mmCIF file of C-alpha atoms and ligand atoms in Angstrom:
data_model
loop_
_atom_site.group_PDB
_atom_site.id
_atom_site.type_symbol
_atom_site.label_atom_id
_atom_site.label_comp_id
_atom_site.label_asym_id
_atom_site.label_seq_id
_atom_site.Cartn_x
_atom_site.Cartn_y
_atom_site.Cartn_z
ATOM 1 C CA MET A 6 86.935 99.340 76.863
ATOM 2 C CA LEU A 7 85.014 99.607 80.133
ATOM 3 C CA ARG A 8 85.878 102.946 81.799
ATOM 4 C CA TYR A 9 84.302 105.759 83.763
ATOM 5 C CA TRP A 10 84.602 109.395 84.716
ATOM 6 C CA THR A 11 82.934 111.295 87.496
ATOM 7 C CA ALA A 12 81.756 114.890 87.821
ATOM 8 C CA GLY A 13 80.318 116.978 90.609
ATOM 9 C CA GLU A 14 81.247 118.976 93.697
ATOM 10 C CA SER A 15 80.731 118.094 97.348
ATOM 11 C CA HIS A 16 78.046 120.758 97.880
ATOM 12 C CA GLY A 17 77.008 121.171 94.238
ATOM 13 C CA LYS A 18 73.695 120.086 92.748
ATOM 14 C CA THR A 19 74.637 116.536 91.932
ATOM 15 C CA LEU A 20 77.305 113.872 91.425
ATOM 16 C CA LEU A 21 77.553 111.934 88.177
ATOM 17 C CA ALA A 22 79.478 108.946 86.840
ATOM 18 C CA VAL A 23 79.449 108.037 83.159
ATOM 19 C CA VAL A 24 80.281 104.359 82.661
ATOM 20 C CA ASP A 25 81.297 103.730 79.066
ATOM 21 C CA GLY A 26 81.602 100.243 77.549
ATOM 22 C CA PHE A 27 79.073 98.541 79.842
ATOM 23 C CA PRO A 28 77.829 95.404 78.020
ATOM 24 C CA ALA A 29 74.284 95.126 76.679
ATOM 25 C CA GLY A 30 71.767 92.686 78.112
ATOM 26 C CA ILE A 31 72.372 92.930 81.870
ATOM 27 C CA GLU A 32 69.307 93.428 84.033
ATOM 28 C CA ILE A 33 70.315 96.229 86.372
ATOM 29 C CA ASP A 34 69.773 95.775 90.088
ATOM 30 C CA THR A 35 69.579 99.312 91.476
ATOM 31 C CA ASP A 36 68.896 97.964 95.000
ATOM 32 C CA SER A 37 72.383 96.500 95.178
ATOM 33 C CA ILE A 38 73.890 99.842 94.065
ATOM 34 C CA ASP A 39 71.804 101.629 96.718
ATOM 35 C CA TYR A 40 72.951 99.093 99.323
ATOM 36 C CA ASP A 41 76.595 99.987 98.664
ATOM 37 C CA LEU A 42 75.744 103.707 98.680
ATOM 38 C CA ARG A 43 74.028 103.305 102.051
ATOM 39 C CA MET A 44 76.984 101.331 103.418
ATOM 40 C CA ARG A 45 79.400 104.024 102.200
ATOM 41 C CA GLN A 46 77.447 106.590 104.182
ATOM 42 C CA GLY A 47 77.661 104.533 107.349
ATOM 43 C CA GLY A 48 80.259 103.225 109.773
ATOM 44 C CA TYR A 49 80.994 104.474 113.266
ATOM 45 C CA GLY A 50 82.562 107.954 113.391
ATOM 46 C CA ARG A 51 80.821 109.567 110.428
ATOM 47 C CA GLY A 52 79.907 113.262 110.652
ATOM 48 C CA GLY A 53 76.787 115.407 110.266
ATOM 49 C CA ARG A 54 76.694 115.295 106.467
ATOM 50 C CA GLN A 55 75.475 111.700 106.412
ATOM 51 C CA LYS A 56 72.430 112.677 108.492
ATOM 52 C CA ILE A 57 71.418 115.035 105.683
ATOM 53 C CA GLU A 58 72.051 112.721 102.733
ATOM 54 C CA THR A 59 70.204 109.554 101.731
ATOM 55 C CA ASP A 60 72.266 108.584 98.727
ATOM 56 C CA LYS A 61 70.352 106.774 96.008
ATOM 57 C CA VAL A 62 71.301 106.086 92.432
ATOM 58 C CA GLU A 63 69.341 107.268 89.420
ATOM 59 C CA LEU A 64 70.156 105.782 86.022
ATOM 60 C CA LEU A 65 69.878 108.623 83.531
ATOM 61 C CA THR A 66 71.083 106.934 80.352
ATOM 62 C CA GLY A 67 72.011 103.583 78.848
ATOM 63 C CA VAL A 68 69.177 101.485 80.268
ATOM 64 C CA TRP A 69 65.906 100.481 78.604
ATOM 65 C CA LYS A 70 63.221 98.594 80.541
ATOM 66 C CA ASN A 71 65.825 98.057 83.275
ATOM 67 C CA VAL A 72 68.255 96.287 80.938
ATOM 68 C CA SER A 73 71.601 97.753 79.787
ATOM 69 C CA MET A 74 71.584 98.862 76.137
ATOM 70 C CA GLY A 75 75.329 98.812 75.408
ATOM 71 C CA SER A 76 75.453 102.605 75.431
ATOM 72 C CA PRO A 77 77.060 104.772 78.155
ATOM 73 C CA VAL A 78 75.328 104.434 81.520
ATOM 74 C CA THR A 79 75.044 107.684 83.491
ATOM 75 C CA LEU A 80 74.649 107.264 87.232
ATOM 76 C CA GLN A 81 73.441 110.168 89.342
ATOM 77 C CA VAL A 82 73.526 110.703 93.112
ATOM 78 C CA ILE A 83 71.855 113.976 94.063
ATOM 79 C CA ASN A 84 73.341 116.092 96.870
ATOM 80 C CA ARG A 85 70.636 117.038 99.339
ATOM 81 C CA ASP A 86 73.116 119.399 100.968
ATOM 82 C CA TYR A 87 73.355 121.562 97.844
ATOM 83 C CA LYS A 88 74.557 124.936 99.068
ATOM 84 C CA LEU A 89 77.574 125.747 96.928
ATOM 85 C CA GLU A 90 76.267 129.156 95.881
ATOM 86 C CA LYS A 91 76.011 130.246 99.518
ATOM 87 C CA LEU A 92 79.359 128.919 100.728
ATOM 88 C CA LYS A 93 82.244 131.254 101.565
ATOM 89 C CA GLU A 94 85.857 131.157 100.449
ATOM 90 C CA LEU A 95 88.432 129.687 102.879
ATOM 91 C CA GLU A 96 91.648 131.516 103.712
ATOM 92 C CA ARG A 97 93.437 129.077 106.056
ATOM 93 C CA PRO A 98 94.480 125.867 104.225
ATOM 94 C CA ARG A 99 94.144 122.542 106.069
ATOM 95 C CA PRO A 100 97.410 120.566 106.173
ATOM 96 C CA GLY A 101 96.886 117.251 104.400
ATOM 97 C CA HIS A 102 93.969 118.426 102.234
ATOM 98 C CA GLY A 103 94.345 119.816 98.706
ATOM 99 C CA ASP A 104 93.690 123.379 99.914
ATOM 100 C CA LEU A 105 97.159 124.916 99.655
ATOM 101 C CA THR A 106 98.440 122.912 96.700
ATOM 102 C CA GLY A 107 95.253 123.423 94.677
ATOM 103 C CA ALA A 108 94.956 127.154 95.403
ATOM 104 C CA VAL A 109 98.568 127.679 94.292
ATOM 105 C CA LYS A 110 98.294 125.402 91.246
ATOM 106 C CA PHE A 111 95.117 127.026 89.951
ATOM 107 C CA LEU A 112 96.148 130.538 91.112
ATOM 108 C CA GLY A 113 92.766 130.824 92.757
ATOM 109 C CA SER A 114 90.221 129.657 95.262
ATOM 110 C CA ILE A 115 90.610 127.043 98.012
ATOM 111 C CA ARG A 116 86.847 126.429 97.796
ATOM 112 C CA ASN A 117 87.123 125.457 94.114
ATOM 113 C CA VAL A 118 89.628 122.765 94.996
ATOM 114 C CA LEU A 119 88.124 121.399 98.200
ATOM 115 C CA GLU A 120 84.699 121.003 96.616
ATOM 116 C CA ARG A 121 86.110 118.543 94.103
ATOM 117 C CA SER A 122 88.854 116.953 96.203
ATOM 118 C CA SER A 123 86.349 116.061 98.962
ATOM 119 C CA ALA A 124 85.682 112.371 99.481
ATOM 120 C CA ARG A 125 82.016 113.082 98.780
ATOM 121 C CA GLU A 126 82.909 112.251 95.153
ATOM 122 C CA THR A 127 83.436 108.629 96.151
ATOM 123 C CA ALA A 128 79.640 108.208 96.267
ATOM 124 C CA VAL A 129 79.561 107.954 92.476
ATOM 125 C CA ARG A 130 82.774 105.911 92.313
ATOM 126 C CA VAL A 131 80.972 103.416 94.535
ATOM 127 C CA ALA A 132 77.933 103.553 92.237
ATOM 128 C CA ALA A 133 80.144 102.870 89.183
ATOM 129 C CA GLY A 134 81.865 99.980 90.963
ATOM 130 C CA ALA A 135 78.552 98.539 92.131
ATOM 131 C CA LEU A 136 77.337 98.630 88.521
ATOM 132 C CA ALA A 137 80.522 96.890 87.336
ATOM 133 C CA LYS A 138 80.026 94.211 90.017
ATOM 134 C CA GLN A 139 76.844 93.255 88.175
ATOM 135 C CA ILE A 140 78.998 92.069 85.273
ATOM 136 C CA LEU A 141 81.099 90.030 87.711
ATOM 137 C CA ALA A 142 77.998 88.620 89.410
ATOM 138 C CA GLU A 143 76.954 87.042 86.085
ATOM 139 C CA PHE A 144 80.076 84.851 86.495
ATOM 140 C CA GLN A 145 79.605 84.117 90.232
ATOM 141 C CA ILE A 146 82.478 86.446 91.126
ATOM 142 C CA GLU A 147 82.010 87.850 94.622
ATOM 143 C CA CYS A 148 83.593 90.832 96.335
ATOM 144 C CA ILE A 149 83.958 92.147 99.861
ATOM 145 C CA GLY A 150 85.837 95.029 101.461
ATOM 146 C CA PHE A 151 86.313 95.275 105.222
ATOM 147 C CA VAL A 152 88.270 97.076 107.923
ATOM 148 C CA ASP A 153 91.299 95.123 109.120
ATOM 149 C CA GLU A 154 92.941 97.713 111.338
ATOM 150 C CA LEU A 155 91.733 101.022 112.766
ATOM 151 C CA GLY A 156 93.723 103.715 114.544
ATOM 152 C CA GLY A 157 96.658 101.298 114.858
ATOM 153 C CA HIS A 158 94.516 98.519 116.414
ATOM 154 C CA GLN A 159 94.523 95.162 114.651
ATOM 155 C CA ILE A 160 91.122 93.468 114.338
ATOM 156 C CA HIS A 161 91.211 89.661 114.504
ATOM 157 C CA ARG A 162 88.969 88.481 111.688
ATOM 158 C CA GLN A 163 86.716 85.466 112.086
ATOM 159 C CA ALA A 164 87.195 82.634 109.594
ATOM 160 C CA GLY A 165 84.646 82.233 106.797
ATOM 161 C CA ASP A 166 83.851 82.578 103.114
ATOM 162 C CA ILE A 167 82.755 85.832 101.490
ATOM 163 C CA GLN A 168 79.053 85.196 102.255
ATOM 164 C CA GLN A 169 79.816 84.615 105.939
ATOM 165 C CA TRP A 170 82.114 87.645 105.985
ATOM 166 C CA ARG A 171 79.315 89.791 104.548
ATOM 167 C CA THR A 172 77.095 88.791 107.479
ATOM 168 C CA LEU A 173 79.876 89.624 109.953
ATOM 169 C CA ARG A 174 80.496 92.990 108.269
ATOM 170 C CA GLU A 175 76.761 93.748 108.538
ATOM 171 C CA GLN A 176 76.941 93.040 112.269
ATOM 172 C CA SER A 177 79.958 95.260 112.851
ATOM 173 C CA GLU A 178 79.450 99.012 113.260
ATOM 174 C CA VAL A 179 82.976 99.525 111.973
ATOM 175 C CA TYR A 180 82.631 97.049 109.062
ATOM 176 C CA SER A 181 85.196 94.620 110.450
ATOM 177 C CA LEU A 182 85.016 90.817 110.410
ATOM 178 C CA ASN A 183 84.879 90.668 114.190
ATOM 179 C CA PRO A 184 81.851 92.489 115.650
ATOM 180 C CA GLU A 185 82.962 91.369 119.127
ATOM 181 C CA GLN A 186 85.824 93.850 118.908
ATOM 182 C CA ASP A 187 83.470 96.759 118.096
ATOM 183 C CA PRO A 188 83.357 98.176 121.661
ATOM 184 C CA GLU A 189 87.131 98.688 121.857
ATOM 185 C CA ILE A 190 87.297 100.175 118.346
ATOM 186 C CA LYS A 191 84.335 102.473 118.997
ATOM 187 C CA GLN A 192 86.021 103.646 122.179
ATOM 188 C CA LEU A 193 89.094 104.638 120.160
ATOM 189 C CA ILE A 194 86.929 106.656 117.796
ATOM 190 C CA ASP A 195 85.110 108.301 120.748
ATOM 191 C CA GLN A 196 88.452 109.265 122.284
ATOM 192 C CA ALA A 197 89.632 110.803 119.013
ATOM 193 C CA GLU A 198 86.383 112.759 118.796
ATOM 194 C CA GLU A 199 86.779 114.105 122.351
ATOM 195 C CA GLN A 200 90.292 115.240 121.465
ATOM 196 C CA GLY A 201 89.161 116.923 118.229
ATOM 197 C CA ASP A 202 91.275 114.411 116.324
ATOM 198 C CA THR A 203 90.714 111.872 113.492
ATOM 199 C CA LEU A 204 91.729 108.249 112.805
ATOM 200 C CA GLY A 205 92.866 106.217 109.795
ATOM 201 C CA GLY A 206 93.059 102.493 109.161
ATOM 202 C CA ILE A 207 93.736 99.563 106.859
ATOM 203 C CA LEU A 208 91.150 98.095 104.479
ATOM 204 C CA GLU A 209 91.212 94.721 102.797
ATOM 205 C CA VAL A 210 89.353 93.534 99.693
ATOM 206 C CA HIS A 211 88.809 89.921 98.609
ATOM 207 C CA ILE A 212 87.380 88.932 95.225
ATOM 208 C CA SER A 213 86.635 85.237 94.720
ATOM 209 C CA GLY A 214 85.676 83.187 91.663
ATOM 210 C CA LEU A 215 88.073 84.926 89.258
ATOM 211 C CA PRO A 216 89.152 82.980 86.184
ATOM 212 C CA PHE A 217 92.766 82.629 85.087
ATOM 213 C CA GLY A 218 94.253 85.267 82.858
ATOM 214 C CA LEU A 219 92.666 88.645 83.630
ATOM 215 C CA GLY A 220 95.299 91.307 82.944
ATOM 216 C CA THR A 221 98.541 90.536 81.126
ATOM 217 C CA HIS A 222 102.275 90.265 81.697
ATOM 218 C CA ALA A 223 102.987 91.737 78.275
ATOM 219 C CA GLN A 224 102.866 95.506 78.808
ATOM 220 C CA TRP A 225 103.384 97.602 81.943
ATOM 221 C CA ASP A 226 100.210 99.648 81.720
ATOM 222 C CA ARG A 227 98.013 96.591 81.249
ATOM 223 C CA LYS A 228 99.276 94.558 84.202
ATOM 224 C CA LEU A 229 96.304 94.119 86.516
ATOM 225 C CA ASP A 230 98.263 94.669 89.736
ATOM 226 C CA GLY A 231 99.478 98.023 88.419
ATOM 227 C CA ARG A 232 95.987 99.086 87.434
ATOM 228 C CA ILE A 233 94.527 98.082 90.752
ATOM 229 C CA ALA A 234 97.248 99.987 92.585
ATOM 230 C CA GLN A 235 96.480 103.088 90.563
ATOM 231 C CA ALA A 236 92.751 102.880 91.198
ATOM 232 C CA VAL A 237 93.248 102.332 94.930
ATOM 233 C CA MET A 238 95.877 105.044 95.351
ATOM 234 C CA ALA A 239 93.562 107.454 93.530
ATOM 235 C CA VAL A 240 90.966 107.212 96.304
ATOM 236 C CA GLN A 241 91.005 110.217 98.632
ATOM 237 C CA ALA A 242 93.280 109.749 101.698
ATOM 238 C CA ILE A 243 94.822 106.444 100.551
ATOM 239 C CA LYS A 244 98.575 106.405 101.156
ATOM 240 C CA GLY A 245 99.545 102.800 100.467
ATOM 241 C CA VAL A 246 98.458 99.647 98.663
ATOM 242 C CA GLU A 247 99.511 96.009 98.958
ATOM 243 C CA ILE A 248 98.612 92.894 96.966
ATOM 244 C CA GLY A 249 98.707 89.576 98.816
ATOM 245 C CA LEU A 250 101.573 89.567 101.302
ATOM 246 C CA GLY A 251 102.576 93.025 100.079
ATOM 247 C CA PHE A 252 105.392 94.601 102.099
ATOM 248 C CA GLU A 253 105.678 91.448 104.234
ATOM 249 C CA ALA A 254 106.948 89.558 101.138
ATOM 250 C CA ALA A 255 110.083 91.707 101.262
ATOM 251 C CA ARG A 256 110.914 90.454 104.758
ATOM 252 C CA ARG A 257 110.709 86.684 104.077
ATOM 253 C CA PRO A 258 112.862 84.273 102.072
ATOM 254 C CA GLY A 259 111.403 83.113 98.751
ATOM 255 C CA SER A 260 110.510 79.686 100.122
ATOM 256 C CA GLN A 261 108.067 81.387 102.515
ATOM 257 C CA VAL A 262 106.617 83.746 99.952
ATOM 258 C CA HIS A 263 105.780 81.830 96.775
ATOM 259 C CA ASP A 264 102.710 79.609 96.663
ATOM 260 C CA PRO A 265 103.402 75.944 95.738
ATOM 261 C CA ILE A 266 101.380 74.465 92.849
ATOM 262 C CA THR A 267 99.394 71.225 93.095
ATOM 263 C CA TYR A 268 96.744 69.702 90.818
ATOM 264 C CA ASP A 269 93.364 68.280 91.813
ATOM 265 C CA ALA A 270 91.390 66.881 88.829
ATOM 266 C CA ASP A 271 88.156 67.018 90.860
ATOM 267 C CA LYS A 272 88.377 70.800 90.811
ATOM 268 C CA LYS A 273 89.032 71.241 87.116
ATOM 269 C CA ASP A 274 85.563 72.709 86.551
ATOM 270 C CA THR A 275 86.159 75.500 89.071
ATOM 271 C CA PRO A 276 87.838 78.853 88.298
ATOM 272 C CA SER A 277 91.144 77.409 89.590
ATOM 273 C CA LEU A 278 90.913 74.729 86.821
ATOM 274 C CA GLY A 279 92.235 72.296 89.428
ATOM 275 C CA PHE A 280 95.550 74.149 89.923
ATOM 276 C CA GLU A 281 95.480 74.401 93.698
ATOM 277 C CA ARG A 282 97.686 76.635 95.825
ATOM 278 C CA PRO A 283 97.893 75.723 99.521
ATOM 279 C CA THR A 284 98.755 79.369 100.276
ATOM 280 C CA ASN A 285 97.724 82.572 98.520
ATOM 281 C CA ASN A 286 100.586 84.913 99.360
ATOM 282 C CA ALA A 287 100.485 86.269 95.803
ATOM 283 C CA GLY A 288 96.973 87.564 96.479
ATOM 284 C CA GLY A 289 95.631 86.021 93.270
ATOM 285 C CA LEU A 290 98.005 87.778 90.878
ATOM 286 C CA GLU A 291 101.219 86.539 89.272
ATOM 287 C CA ALA A 292 103.005 88.566 86.569
ATOM 288 C CA GLY A 293 100.089 90.979 86.362
ATOM 289 C CA MET A 294 97.545 88.210 85.614
ATOM 290 C CA THR A 295 94.935 86.519 87.796
ATOM 291 C CA ASN A 296 95.978 82.961 88.717
ATOM 292 C CA GLY A 297 92.624 81.372 89.613
ATOM 293 C CA GLN A 298 92.935 82.240 93.319
ATOM 294 C CA SER A 299 91.128 84.983 95.229
ATOM 295 C CA LEU A 300 92.358 88.504 94.706
ATOM 296 C CA VAL A 301 93.532 90.120 97.961
ATOM 297 C CA VAL A 302 94.227 93.866 98.060
ATOM 298 C CA ARG A 303 95.027 96.012 101.103
ATOM 299 C CA ALA A 304 94.973 99.792 101.379
ATOM 300 C CA ALA A 305 96.164 102.248 104.031
ATOM 301 C CA LYS A 306 93.944 105.253 104.689
ATOM 302 C CA LYS A 307 95.323 108.274 106.496
ATOM 303 C CA PRO A 308 93.170 110.086 109.072
ATOM 304 C CA ILE A 309 90.869 112.801 107.699
ATOM 305 C CA SER A 310 92.733 116.089 107.455
ATOM 306 C CA THR A 311 89.939 118.342 108.717
ATOM 307 C CA LEU A 312 90.689 118.590 112.465
ATOM 308 C CA ARG A 313 88.461 120.202 115.086
ATOM 309 C CA GLN A 314 91.663 120.942 117.016
ATOM 310 C CA PRO A 315 93.358 122.433 113.962
ATOM 311 C CA LEU A 316 97.057 122.305 113.146
ATOM 312 C CA GLU A 317 99.262 125.287 112.515
ATOM 313 C CA SER A 318 98.649 126.944 109.159
ATOM 314 C CA ILE A 319 98.706 130.413 107.654
ATOM 315 C CA ASN A 320 96.219 132.897 106.281
ATOM 316 C CA LEU A 321 96.818 132.609 102.549
ATOM 317 C CA ASP A 322 95.820 136.248 101.942
ATOM 318 C CA THR A 323 97.986 137.848 104.643
ATOM 319 C CA LYS A 324 100.618 135.070 105.022
ATOM 320 C CA GLN A 325 100.292 135.546 108.788
ATOM 321 C CA ALA A 326 100.449 132.505 111.084
ATOM 322 C CA ASP A 327 97.039 131.112 112.016
ATOM 323 C CA THR A 328 95.303 127.774 112.613
ATOM 324 C CA ALA A 329 93.766 125.735 109.782
ATOM 325 C CA SER A 330 90.098 126.194 108.876
ATOM 326 C CA TYR A 331 87.610 123.749 110.367
ATOM 327 C CA GLU A 332 84.495 122.691 108.503
ATOM 328 C CA ARG A 333 82.051 120.007 109.652
ATOM 329 C CA SER A 334 83.697 116.635 109.013
ATOM 330 C CA ASP A 335 84.023 113.006 110.115
ATOM 331 C CA VAL A 336 86.138 111.651 112.978
ATOM 332 C CA CYS A 337 86.685 108.397 111.105
ATOM 333 C CA ALA A 338 85.662 107.366 107.583
ATOM 334 C CA VAL A 339 87.677 104.131 107.522
ATOM 335 C CA SER A 340 84.522 101.978 107.333
ATOM 336 C CA ALA A 341 83.264 103.977 104.347
ATOM 337 C CA ALA A 342 86.671 103.465 102.728
ATOM 338 C CA ALA A 343 86.210 99.676 102.946
ATOM 339 C CA ILE A 344 83.183 100.005 100.656
ATOM 340 C CA ILE A 345 84.942 102.479 98.374
ATOM 341 C CA ILE A 346 88.049 100.315 97.948
ATOM 342 C CA GLU A 347 85.895 97.226 97.312
ATOM 343 C CA ASN A 348 84.161 99.053 94.505
ATOM 344 C CA VAL A 349 87.178 100.649 92.839
ATOM 345 C CA VAL A 350 89.006 97.308 92.833
ATOM 346 C CA ALA A 351 85.906 95.553 91.474
ATOM 347 C CA PHE A 352 85.716 98.101 88.667
ATOM 348 C CA GLU A 353 89.312 97.416 87.569
ATOM 349 C CA VAL A 354 88.680 93.667 87.678
ATOM 350 C CA ALA A 355 85.587 94.173 85.514
ATOM 351 C CA VAL A 356 87.692 96.210 83.046
ATOM 352 C CA ALA A 357 90.160 93.315 82.744
ATOM 353 C CA PHE A 358 87.279 90.844 82.494
ATOM 354 C CA CYS A 359 85.784 92.811 79.584
ATOM 355 C CA GLU A 360 89.176 92.926 77.869
ATOM 356 C CA LYS A 361 89.460 89.141 77.997
ATOM 357 C CA PHE A 362 85.878 88.192 77.158
ATOM 358 C CA GLY A 363 84.587 91.236 75.237
ATOM 359 C CA ASN A 364 82.027 93.785 76.326
ATOM 360 C CA ASP A 365 79.442 94.045 73.568
ATOM 361 C CA SER A 366 76.825 91.808 75.134
ATOM 362 C CA ILE A 367 76.602 89.609 78.204
ATOM 363 C CA SER A 368 75.507 86.629 76.081
ATOM 364 C CA GLU A 369 78.677 86.798 73.953
ATOM 365 C CA MET A 370 80.789 87.251 77.094
ATOM 366 C CA LYS A 371 79.294 84.114 78.612
ATOM 367 C CA ALA A 372 79.942 82.068 75.461
ATOM 368 C CA ARG A 373 83.545 83.293 75.291
ATOM 369 C CA TYR A 374 84.052 82.650 79.006
ATOM 370 C CA ASP A 375 82.785 79.057 78.668
ATOM 371 C CA LEU A 376 84.968 78.456 75.607
ATOM 372 C CA PHE A 377 88.060 79.753 77.427
ATOM 373 C CA GLN A 378 87.350 77.570 80.468
ATOM 374 C CA GLN A 379 87.019 74.519 78.201
ATOM 375 C CA MET A 380 90.235 75.297 76.284
ATOM 376 C CA ALA A 381 92.166 76.135 79.457
ATOM 377 C CA GLN A 382 91.198 72.813 81.012
ATOM 378 C CA GLN A 383 93.097 71.119 78.172
ATOM 379 C CA ARG A 384 96.295 73.048 78.962
HETATM 380 C C1 EPS B 407 81.751 113.108 102.630
HETATM 381 C C2 EPS B 407 81.087 114.287 102.700
HETATM 382 C C3 EPS B 407 81.719 115.469 103.303
HETATM 383 C C4 EPS B 407 82.649 115.046 104.422
HETATM 384 C C5 EPS B 407 83.680 114.041 103.961
HETATM 385 C C6 EPS B 407 83.128 112.932 103.127
HETATM 386 O O1 EPS B 407 80.671 116.241 103.772
HETATM 387 P P1 EPS B 407 80.785 117.726 104.358
HETATM 388 O O2 EPS B 407 82.107 118.310 103.878
HETATM 389 O O3 EPS B 407 79.606 118.457 103.801
HETATM 390 O O4 EPS B 407 80.701 117.564 105.840
HETATM 391 O O5 EPS B 407 81.911 114.466 105.464
HETATM 392 O O6 EPS B 407 84.647 114.700 103.198
HETATM 393 C C7 EPS B 407 85.958 114.515 103.468
HETATM 394 C C8 EPS B 407 86.404 113.546 104.189
HETATM 395 C C9 EPS B 407 86.879 115.423 102.847
HETATM 396 O O7 EPS B 407 88.077 115.261 103.068
HETATM 397 O O8 EPS B 407 86.451 116.355 102.200
HETATM 398 C C10 EPS B 407 81.139 111.910 102.052
HETATM 399 O O9 EPS B 407 79.964 111.936 101.597
HETATM 400 O O10 EPS B 407 81.821 110.883 102.035
#
């Protein structure tokens, strides 16, 4: 099974991800991992930390002569801002962060909890996802995450395919698909900064080129929609997830929700096998399985809980009323979240892909993929 864990603290020596079950025989492209790491650091509204860090991946294990060996791959991103030993304890928990809950649960330090609950950890989740995308790339599966809404303002995306959307995202300082709307969105972020406040937003991920049948209907914990929801909800500050129409599906009659099925023999060699759907309200998943259409996942990110104009809190030692602690932070990390969500979703898709086609070696996976496509065309 393809899986990963991470380790490391926000201001500790390093961050690590161990990716287990990565197939042998894939030539690793570290530049594309570094690209995603750089993107995660960017976006308008980021704080001082990103001026200190230049996140780059180092592959510590599992790779020989730049090719995966089939053994666990350890990815490292070193923290330049390593200062944990010098940092002080916090006494005034920040509402919305893990400070109060963690200090009570572990009967101890707020610092212990915040160092691990910080979204800094997402650097190595992005690295793990970017590695997993290299499996998907072998099968022409493409992924993009972008900002669809920020601080309550809808961004009107420009039409295009994933390649064109990548170019638009590159041009947008907020990682949206409409760079022309950047000035108004940047102004919102500037206003929040002036007021000592923070902003959240909505991210959307599209993955194209997926074959039929990733995931399964047969058991609750193996349904791909459920797994994706878990991975997305487990990203710091994410409060909601939707697949396809999501919550909007609950407001419409069935005739305006479900995607009609047509057949086009000219497209039988494509991932859709010729089964065309004029709409994709299901977001590429039916009964927990991919249906040959693009996967569409949306996530809601709350505003960062570290506020320069702090909310009411208490001093945990004295229990006296006070304001929450403030540590250097970001005004808006919604753009970074677009990259993070893209990568955590891509990882789950790669897990399901490895379940269907095996994960010993890329050559066996390709043979099994081709065989399945041939057999499925006969169905
Ligand atoms: C982050 C690094 C952190 C924060 C942010 C994300 O750096 P520092 O705490 O040293 O300023 O900027 O962390 C949080 C949003 C959080 O809630 O802890 C990063 O690299 O993404």
